[in-house]
Tab-separated table of C-alpha atoms and ligand atoms in Angstrom:
chain	number	residue	atom	x	y	z
A	1	UNK	CA	8.094	-16.498	24.549
A	2	UNK	CA	8.013	-12.993	23.882
A	3	UNK	CA	5.666	-10.814	26.882
A	4	UNK	CA	3.786	-8.757	26.054
A	5	UNK	CA	6.080	-6.138	27.240
A	6	UNK	CA	8.460	-7.038	24.637
A	7	UNK	CA	5.754	-6.588	21.733
A	8	UNK	CA	4.289	-3.991	22.731
A	9	UNK	CA	7.408	-2.069	22.780
A	10	UNK	CA	8.811	-2.970	19.483
A	11	UNK	CA	5.443	-2.118	17.941
A	12	UNK	CA	5.748	1.707	19.501
A	13	UNK	CA	9.769	2.016	18.602
A	14	UNK	CA	9.228	1.034	15.124
A	15	UNK	CA	6.001	3.459	14.938
A	16	UNK	CA	3.450	1.348	14.633
A	17	UNK	CA	1.002	1.672	17.347
A	18	UNK	CA	0.763	5.323	18.168
A	19	UNK	CA	-1.088	6.938	21.057
A	20	UNK	CA	-2.627	10.663	20.659
A	21	UNK	CA	-5.914	11.038	19.015
A	22	UNK	CA	-7.202	9.382	15.114
A	23	UNK	CA	-9.444	9.662	12.744
A	24	UNK	CA	-10.025	6.406	11.467
A	25	UNK	CA	-10.961	5.021	7.975
A	26	UNK	CA	-14.473	4.667	9.733
A	27	UNK	CA	-14.740	8.247	11.022
A	28	UNK	CA	-14.651	6.993	14.556
A	29	UNK	CA	-11.997	8.837	16.597
A	30	UNK	CA	-9.567	6.662	18.554
A	31	UNK	CA	-6.990	6.910	21.124
A	32	UNK	CA	-4.838	4.552	19.473
A	33	UNK	CA	-3.476	3.555	15.751
A	34	UNK	CA	-1.920	0.799	14.746
A	35	UNK	CA	-0.411	-0.307	11.705
A	36	UNK	CA	1.455	-3.649	11.338
A	37	UNK	CA	3.590	-2.366	7.947
A	38	UNK	CA	5.480	-0.410	10.141
A	39	UNK	CA	7.347	-3.310	12.120
A	40	UNK	CA	6.841	-5.227	9.585
A	41	UNK	CA	9.276	-3.385	7.284
A	42	UNK	CA	12.157	-4.418	9.560
A	43	UNK	CA	12.982	-8.045	8.889
A	44	UNK	CA	14.704	-8.943	11.820
A	45	UNK	CA	11.258	-8.002	13.872
A	46	UNK	CA	9.098	-9.871	11.259
A	47	UNK	CA	11.667	-12.823	11.719
A	48	UNK	CA	11.343	-12.921	15.745
A	49	UNK	CA	7.295	-11.947	15.924
A	50	UNK	CA	6.365	-14.595	13.051
A	51	UNK	CA	9.192	-17.440	14.618
A	52	UNK	CA	6.270	-17.332	17.958
A	53	UNK	CA	3.730	-18.399	15.541
A	54	UNK	CA	5.517	-20.945	13.565
A	55	UNK	CA	7.117	-22.292	16.934
A	56	UNK	CA	3.827	-22.807	18.306
A	57	UNK	CA	2.117	-24.617	15.581
A	58	UNK	CA	5.490	-26.489	15.150
A	59	UNK	CA	3.629	-29.650	16.188
A	60	UNK	CA	0.804	-29.596	13.688
A	61	UNK	CA	2.195	-30.775	10.637
A	62	UNK	CA	1.913	-28.239	8.409
A	63	UNK	CA	2.697	-28.667	4.700
A	64	UNK	CA	1.879	-25.165	3.860
A	65	UNK	CA	1.392	-21.676	4.925
A	66	UNK	CA	-1.478	-19.336	3.531
A	67	UNK	CA	-1.772	-15.758	3.603
A	68	UNK	CA	-4.764	-13.223	2.658
A	69	UNK	CA	-2.411	-10.799	0.433
A	70	UNK	CA	-1.410	-7.667	1.113
A	71	UNK	CA	-0.833	-7.539	4.994
A	72	UNK	CA	-0.238	-11.297	5.145
A	73	UNK	CA	2.152	-12.242	2.543
A	74	UNK	CA	4.734	-11.069	4.863
A	75	UNK	CA	3.700	-13.359	7.898
A	76	UNK	CA	3.182	-16.131	5.954
A	77	UNK	CA	6.898	-15.742	4.288
A	78	UNK	CA	8.313	-15.608	7.949
A	79	UNK	CA	6.441	-17.860	9.042
A	80	UNK	CA	7.064	-20.938	6.357
A	81	UNK	CA	10.924	-19.780	7.017
A	82	UNK	CA	11.298	-21.621	9.926
A	83	UNK	CA	8.909	-24.507	9.075
A	84	UNK	CA	10.759	-24.661	6.054
A	85	UNK	CA	7.093	-24.801	4.149
A	86	UNK	CA	5.873	-23.485	1.150
A	87	UNK	CA	4.499	-19.799	1.760
A	88	UNK	CA	1.650	-18.778	-0.189
A	89	UNK	CA	-0.898	-15.904	-0.482
A	90	UNK	CA	-4.742	-15.443	-1.883
A	91	UNK	CA	-5.725	-12.517	-3.388
A	92	UNK	CA	-9.269	-11.047	-4.211
A	93	UNK	CA	-10.211	-11.675	-8.182
A	94	UNK	CA	-13.496	-10.041	-8.822
A	95	UNK	CA	-14.535	-9.741	-5.022
A	96	UNK	CA	-13.372	-13.471	-4.227
A	97	UNK	CA	-10.392	-14.614	-2.352
A	98	UNK	CA	-8.742	-16.728	-4.393
A	99	UNK	CA	-5.118	-18.724	-4.887
A	100	UNK	CA	-3.711	-17.071	-8.100
A	101	UNK	CA	-0.266	-17.411	-9.655
A	102	UNK	CA	-0.110	-20.764	-10.401
A	103	UNK	CA	-0.503	-21.641	-6.298
A	104	UNK	CA	-1.502	-24.648	-5.484
A	105	UNK	CA	-3.527	-26.559	-2.505
A	106	UNK	CA	-3.220	-30.534	-2.952
A	107	UNK	CA	-5.798	-32.497	-2.364
A	108	UNK	CA	-5.169	-33.591	1.493
A	109	UNK	CA	-2.484	-31.106	2.080
A	110	UNK	CA	-2.813	-29.596	5.354
A	111	UNK	CA	-2.480	-25.426	5.746
A	112	UNK	CA	-1.842	-23.366	8.131
A	113	UNK	CA	-3.669	-19.592	7.860
A	114	UNK	CA	-1.789	-16.621	8.944
A	115	UNK	CA	-2.295	-12.768	8.490
A	116	UNK	CA	-1.003	-9.996	10.229
A	117	UNK	CA	-4.012	-8.144	12.214
A	118	UNK	CA	-7.513	-9.629	13.139
A	119	UNK	CA	-10.261	-7.270	12.763
A	120	UNK	CA	-13.337	-9.065	12.083
A	121	UNK	CA	-11.657	-12.511	11.180
A	122	UNK	CA	-13.633	-12.218	7.886
A	123	UNK	CA	-10.171	-12.124	5.159
A	124	UNK	CA	-9.102	-15.334	7.067
A	125	UNK	CA	-12.559	-17.385	6.745
A	126	UNK	CA	-12.274	-16.951	3.208
A	127	UNK	CA	-9.063	-17.934	2.672
A	128	UNK	CA	-9.934	-20.997	4.729
A	129	UNK	CA	-12.909	-21.833	2.697
A	130	UNK	CA	-10.690	-21.324	-0.471
A	131	UNK	CA	-8.151	-23.885	0.478
A	132	UNK	CA	-11.017	-26.189	1.581
A	133	UNK	CA	-12.366	-25.771	-1.944
A	134	UNK	CA	-9.156	-26.881	-2.842
A	135	UNK	CA	-9.379	-29.964	-1.264
A	136	UNK	CA	-6.707	-28.872	1.342
A	137	UNK	CA	-7.629	-29.124	5.477
A	138	UNK	CA	-6.350	-25.985	7.483
A	139	UNK	CA	-4.848	-26.909	10.329
A	140	UNK	CA	-4.645	-24.037	12.322
A	141	UNK	CA	-4.689	-20.086	12.387
A	142	UNK	CA	-2.336	-17.421	13.394
A	143	UNK	CA	-1.871	-13.370	13.533
A	144	UNK	CA	0.598	-11.230	15.257
A	145	UNK	CA	-2.770	-8.955	16.255
A	146	UNK	CA	-5.891	-9.911	17.476
A	147	UNK	CA	-8.085	-6.957	17.329
A	148	UNK	CA	-11.100	-8.959	17.099
A	149	UNK	CA	-12.757	-8.278	21.074
A	150	UNK	CA	-13.049	-11.914	20.767
A	151	UNK	CA	-15.367	-12.023	17.554
A	152	UNK	CA	-12.975	-13.535	15.617
A	153	UNK	CA	-13.137	-17.406	16.469
A	154	UNK	CA	-12.658	-20.444	14.517
A	155	UNK	CA	-12.985	-23.805	14.890
A	156	UNK	CA	-9.189	-25.102	14.613
A	157	UNK	CA	-6.794	-24.240	17.077
A	158	UNK	CA	-6.156	-20.433	17.040
A	159	UNK	CA	-2.880	-18.006	18.022
A	160	UNK	CA	-2.520	-14.826	18.216
A	161	UNK	CA	0.600	-13.265	19.492
A	162	UNK	CA	-0.400	-10.478	21.315
A	163	UNK	CA	-4.787	-9.503	21.876
A	164	UNK	CA	-5.519	-5.620	21.760
A	165	UNK	CA	-8.210	-3.931	22.865
A	166	UNK	CA	-9.462	-0.922	20.557
A	167	UNK	CA	-11.113	2.236	22.141
A	168	UNK	CA	-13.275	3.572	19.689
A	169	UNK	CA	-15.917	7.032	19.845
A	170	UNK	CA	-17.898	8.589	18.196
A	171	UNK	CA	-16.956	12.423	17.257
A	172	UNK	CA	-19.761	13.393	19.454
A	173	UNK	CA	-18.987	11.589	22.766
A	174	UNK	CA	-15.111	11.324	22.233
A	175	UNK	CA	-12.981	12.492	25.607
A	176	UNK	CA	-10.314	13.421	23.475
A	177	UNK	CA	-12.295	16.326	21.320
A	178	UNK	CA	-13.563	17.215	24.952
A	179	UNK	CA	-10.338	18.055	26.362
A	180	UNK	CA	-8.912	20.105	22.933
A	181	UNK	CA	-6.780	17.381	21.722
A	182	UNK	CA	-5.665	18.056	18.330
A	183	UNK	CA	-7.076	14.852	15.519
A	184	UNK	CA	-4.757	13.271	13.274
A	185	UNK	CA	-5.390	11.397	10.148
A	186	UNK	CA	-3.180	8.599	10.370
A	187	UNK	CA	-0.840	8.685	7.355
A	188	UNK	CA	-0.465	12.539	7.597
A	189	UNK	CA	2.699	13.865	7.768
A	190	UNK	CA	1.595	15.541	11.791
A	191	UNK	CA	1.376	12.204	13.815
A	192	UNK	CA	4.354	12.576	16.237
A	193	UNK	CA	5.894	9.036	16.637
A	194	UNK	CA	6.431	8.974	20.095
B	201	ZN	ZN1	-11.960	12.914	18.658
């Protein structure tokens, strides 16, 4: 098992977790910004982190690992690898989470749903519904980072590698604005990755 400290240090080292003063797409300000793709771009980190999810569900008799695209694809791949099981993904078609590309769930197959970051759990739930509609059984849910603050709850065994609290402020009562710290928009070049 990786410790919370080890996980956080990999996130920081790879620039996935940034500290500062960020403008989020929601318009809120935050002292932290997390971009999971930054850590998953290193296959050896992806293998190690996702391996923890695989390990947790090693006795769950998983037949297939399913993820919502795009963020979940790498996670499904790296969870399916040690389990020696298929890794597939669902994507939106006309607004509905759908298995395309000839991906199939056979009736009674045991599916493990995974994703990178859980914010509301909405996409994961849609994938679970798609699996069930095809006759599959959802036997578990795993994610690398749960930032739902306990809001994403499923009635199946659930595992997250780490839980991260998100502090968001409206611009009017942002303490970082009050301290005069420069506001940066993630993805711009101004972010220092320390
Ligand atoms: Zn601010």
